[in-house]
Amino acid sequence: MSFLSIRNVFKSYFLHGKRIDVLRDVSLDIGRGELVSLVGPSGAGKSTFLHVLGTLDAPAAGEVLFEGQSVFAMNDARIADFRNRTIGFVFQSHYLLPEFTALENVAMPALIQRRDRGQTYAEARKLLERVGLGGRVDHRPGELSGGEAQRVALARALVLQPAILLADEPTGNLDPATGEGIHQLLREVNRDLGITAVVVTHNEALARSMPRRLRLAGGQVTDA
Ligand SMILES: Nc1ncnc2c1ncn2[C@@H]1O[C@H](COP(=O)(O)OP(=O)(O)OP(=O)(O)O)[C@@H](O)[C@H]1O
Ligand SMILES: [Mg+2]
């Protein structure tokens, strides 16, 4: 039994009477603790794939299995609960809340889950130190650089200690050196915390630095 399995997944969009087949019979296994990059042309369906894998979007057909359990067979409330407990997301835009500090932004997912405040803030501070921002905890997003904001978003994705981290072009808006810093952090998080991670990137060099590389093209995902 695989940690994470995608079985015969199809996904299409319907818009203005036209159908776009984005995922066409995608099957794939990802082992616990793997660090995987996903590349492919713009519009190929990488974000769509990540959304299905992350249970944000249901496939038209096929299954996503976590430890052998078919995730979309559960009802919506259970899927949402599973997602909150198991998956952390980092998107191309950081989506930090502008009126809250870095520390509050990182703590937010745990506070929403009514976790202990003291423990949550201690954990959030530890995560900010891990991403090199121990000196920026009281900065609001507008008072951070792009790379710093993205590191806060990574810390926030980790605060509920997810088993899986899904990152959609987390370095898309950053200069190459800052981008490499984020990828370095992703490798550390994978290695030190044992988090299984899938990282979408347009940067071939960064993709090559990951132990496993996937390519999405023509609706199919293959090992590259
Ligand atoms: N909500 C939607 N309705 C209709 N079509 C959509 C929708 N979302 C995405 N698409 C189409 O599906 C295809 C795949 O989109 P997706 O965002 O998954 O691509 P991507 O590989 O992430 O591209 P990029 O590298 O530019 O982020 C694109 O052709 C896009 O136009
Ligand atoms: Mg995308």
XYZ file of C-alpha atoms and ligand atoms in Angstrom:
256
model
C 0.000 0.000 0.000
C 1.372 3.377 -1.016
C 1.435 6.445 1.184
C -0.229 8.507 -1.518
C -1.781 7.109 -4.714
C -3.512 8.692 -7.647
C -5.537 6.148 -9.608
C -6.903 6.809 -13.119
C -7.695 10.441 -12.416
C -9.519 12.490 -15.051
C -10.270 16.196 -14.761
C -11.862 18.510 -17.320
C -13.098 22.065 -17.271
C -16.246 23.172 -19.081
C -16.409 26.791 -20.109
C -18.528 28.557 -22.772
C -19.652 25.226 -24.194
C -16.086 24.043 -24.585
C -14.464 21.174 -22.744
C -10.803 21.226 -21.769
C -9.424 17.834 -20.773
C -6.635 18.658 -18.347
C -5.851 15.377 -16.575
C -6.313 12.271 -18.715
C -5.957 9.046 -16.806
C -3.231 10.019 -14.361
C -1.926 7.254 -12.089
C 0.988 7.710 -9.730
C 2.355 6.579 -6.371
C 4.250 8.779 -3.954
C 6.037 7.211 -1.018
C 6.139 8.578 2.523
C 8.930 11.112 2.860
C 9.486 11.603 -0.857
C 10.504 15.001 -2.210
C 9.121 15.435 -5.704
C 9.279 18.242 -8.246
C 6.622 18.692 -10.931
C 7.397 20.549 -14.148
C 5.495 21.097 -17.380
C 4.421 23.830 -19.782
C 2.151 26.659 -18.677
C -1.466 25.521 -18.910
C -0.512 21.823 -18.812
C -2.491 21.295 -15.607
C 0.082 21.397 -12.809
C -2.061 23.537 -10.508
C -5.103 21.427 -11.370
C -3.152 18.292 -10.457
C -1.983 19.813 -7.168
C -5.543 20.884 -6.302
C -6.859 17.354 -6.898
C -3.941 15.823 -4.981
C -4.599 18.301 -2.152
C -8.355 17.489 -2.115
C -9.261 21.104 -2.916
C -10.904 19.944 -6.146
C -12.579 16.589 -6.905
C -11.592 14.637 -10.022
C -14.239 13.771 -12.641
C -13.202 10.135 -12.322
C -10.550 8.182 -10.494
C -9.309 8.122 -6.944
C -6.867 9.794 -4.597
C -5.817 7.364 -1.872
C -4.066 8.318 1.350
C -2.661 5.278 3.160
C -5.055 3.148 1.124
C -8.143 5.250 1.974
C -10.071 6.782 -0.895
C -10.224 10.452 0.085
C -13.077 11.598 -2.176
C -15.241 8.703 -0.962
C -15.627 10.652 2.289
C -18.219 13.400 2.767
C -17.202 17.050 2.363
C -16.823 17.737 6.083
C -14.519 14.746 6.501
C -12.516 15.706 3.417
C -12.033 19.211 4.832
C -11.003 17.774 8.188
C -8.579 15.373 6.481
C -7.117 18.268 4.464
C -6.633 20.439 7.557
C -4.916 17.670 9.472
C -2.780 16.255 6.678
C -1.886 18.829 4.039
C -0.056 22.139 4.044
C -0.186 24.421 0.990
C 2.180 27.068 -0.306
C 0.971 29.021 -3.345
C 2.740 31.316 -5.762
C 1.238 34.317 -3.999
C 1.713 34.123 -0.259
C -1.897 35.047 0.704
C -0.782 36.310 4.106
C -3.329 38.416 5.980
C -2.067 41.998 5.671
C -3.297 43.285 9.044
C -1.593 40.530 11.059
C 2.072 40.098 11.953
C 4.257 37.290 10.627
C 3.879 35.471 13.960
C 0.079 35.827 13.932
C -0.122 34.691 10.301
C 1.879 31.548 11.062
C -0.185 30.832 14.182
C -3.549 31.442 12.486
C -4.346 27.908 11.171
C -3.684 26.451 14.643
C -5.694 29.173 16.426
C -8.633 28.495 14.070
C -8.372 24.846 15.178
C -8.580 26.116 18.793
C -5.141 24.788 19.674
C -3.563 26.063 22.876
C -2.517 29.709 22.300
C 0.726 29.602 24.250
C 1.910 26.413 22.600
C 0.832 27.653 19.173
C 2.751 30.900 19.451
C 5.828 29.034 20.722
C 5.606 26.662 17.731
C 5.025 29.572 15.301
C 8.104 31.341 16.655
C 10.168 28.168 16.262
C 9.017 27.789 12.654
C 9.855 31.419 11.863
C 13.325 30.831 13.295
C 13.652 27.698 11.143
C 12.926 29.737 8.005
C 15.426 32.374 9.130
C 12.927 35.011 10.233
C 13.380 35.039 13.998
C 14.095 38.769 13.646
C 10.897 39.546 11.718
C 8.129 38.035 13.864
C 6.438 41.397 14.455
C 6.537 42.551 10.817
C 3.311 42.689 8.828
C 3.378 41.286 5.249
C 3.761 44.815 3.826
C 6.895 45.192 5.929
C 8.550 42.038 4.536
C 10.404 41.353 1.281
C 8.831 38.964 -1.245
C 11.148 36.130 -0.265
C 10.541 36.744 3.434
C 6.764 36.736 2.925
C 7.066 33.432 1.046
C 9.077 31.984 3.942
C 6.334 33.110 6.360
C 3.819 31.323 4.105
C 5.968 28.175 4.299
C 6.092 28.418 8.109
C 2.310 28.851 8.164
C 1.889 25.740 5.988
C 3.888 23.779 8.582
C 2.206 24.937 11.800
C -0.319 22.090 11.894
C 2.520 19.597 11.279
C 1.153 18.251 7.998
C 2.279 14.909 6.617
C 2.158 16.371 3.107
C 3.323 19.723 1.777
C 2.103 20.880 -1.641
C 3.818 23.923 -3.112
C 2.661 25.581 -6.338
C 5.501 27.651 -7.776
C 6.541 28.949 -4.351
C 9.490 30.698 -5.982
C 7.700 32.019 -9.073
C 7.886 35.666 -8.020
C 11.385 35.582 -6.574
C 14.861 36.227 -7.933
C 16.912 33.042 -8.574
C 19.033 33.255 -5.396
C 16.008 33.820 -3.150
C 14.200 31.051 -5.001
C 17.073 28.674 -4.359
C 16.858 29.639 -0.658
C 13.187 28.584 -0.571
C 14.015 25.287 -2.294
C 16.825 24.721 0.200
C 14.258 25.215 2.976
C 11.886 22.755 1.329
C 14.685 20.176 1.216
C 15.448 20.791 4.912
C 11.795 20.497 5.894
C 11.551 17.255 3.925
C 14.724 15.861 5.485
C 14.333 17.096 9.094
C 10.561 16.794 9.546
C 9.996 13.854 7.200
C 7.286 15.729 5.337
C 6.325 14.365 1.932
C 6.492 17.270 -0.510
C 5.430 17.950 -4.093
C 6.780 21.187 -5.543
C 5.599 22.688 -8.843
C 8.270 24.805 -10.472
C 9.163 26.343 -13.825
C 12.820 26.365 -12.859
C 14.470 23.299 -14.407
C 17.620 23.643 -12.299
C 15.623 23.707 -9.074
C 13.513 20.796 -10.319
C 16.665 18.781 -10.998
C 17.839 19.373 -7.425
C 14.878 17.304 -6.151
C 15.354 13.528 -5.667
C 12.349 12.706 -7.873
C 11.123 14.656 -10.863
C 7.704 14.444 -12.487
C 6.577 16.012 -15.751
C 3.016 16.860 -16.717
C 2.307 17.116 -20.443
C -0.573 16.067 -22.660
C -2.701 15.319 -19.608
C -0.250 12.683 -18.376
C 2.168 12.685 -15.455
C 5.382 10.755 -15.965
C 8.684 10.398 -14.139
C 11.076 12.732 -15.923
N -11.686 27.177 -13.614
C -11.312 26.901 -14.864
N -12.228 26.893 -15.871
C -11.878 26.591 -17.120
N -10.618 26.297 -17.513
C -9.659 26.286 -16.564
C -9.956 26.596 -15.195
N -8.819 26.500 -14.489
C -7.857 26.170 -15.363
N -8.356 26.038 -16.620
C -7.601 25.618 -17.823
O -7.051 24.345 -17.555
C -5.711 24.260 -18.030
C -4.758 23.861 -16.903
O -4.654 24.937 -15.977
P -3.622 24.904 -14.773
O -3.824 26.141 -13.982
O -3.765 23.618 -14.054
O -2.217 24.928 -15.549
P -0.709 25.043 -14.985
O 0.063 23.891 -15.533
O -0.739 25.204 -13.507
O -0.177 26.366 -15.687
P 0.851 27.504 -15.119
O 2.227 26.923 -15.248
O 0.636 28.640 -16.070
O 0.463 27.824 -13.704
C -5.404 25.605 -18.682
O -5.539 25.471 -20.077
C -6.459 26.549 -18.137
O -6.815 27.510 -19.090
Mg -0.291 26.768 -12.223
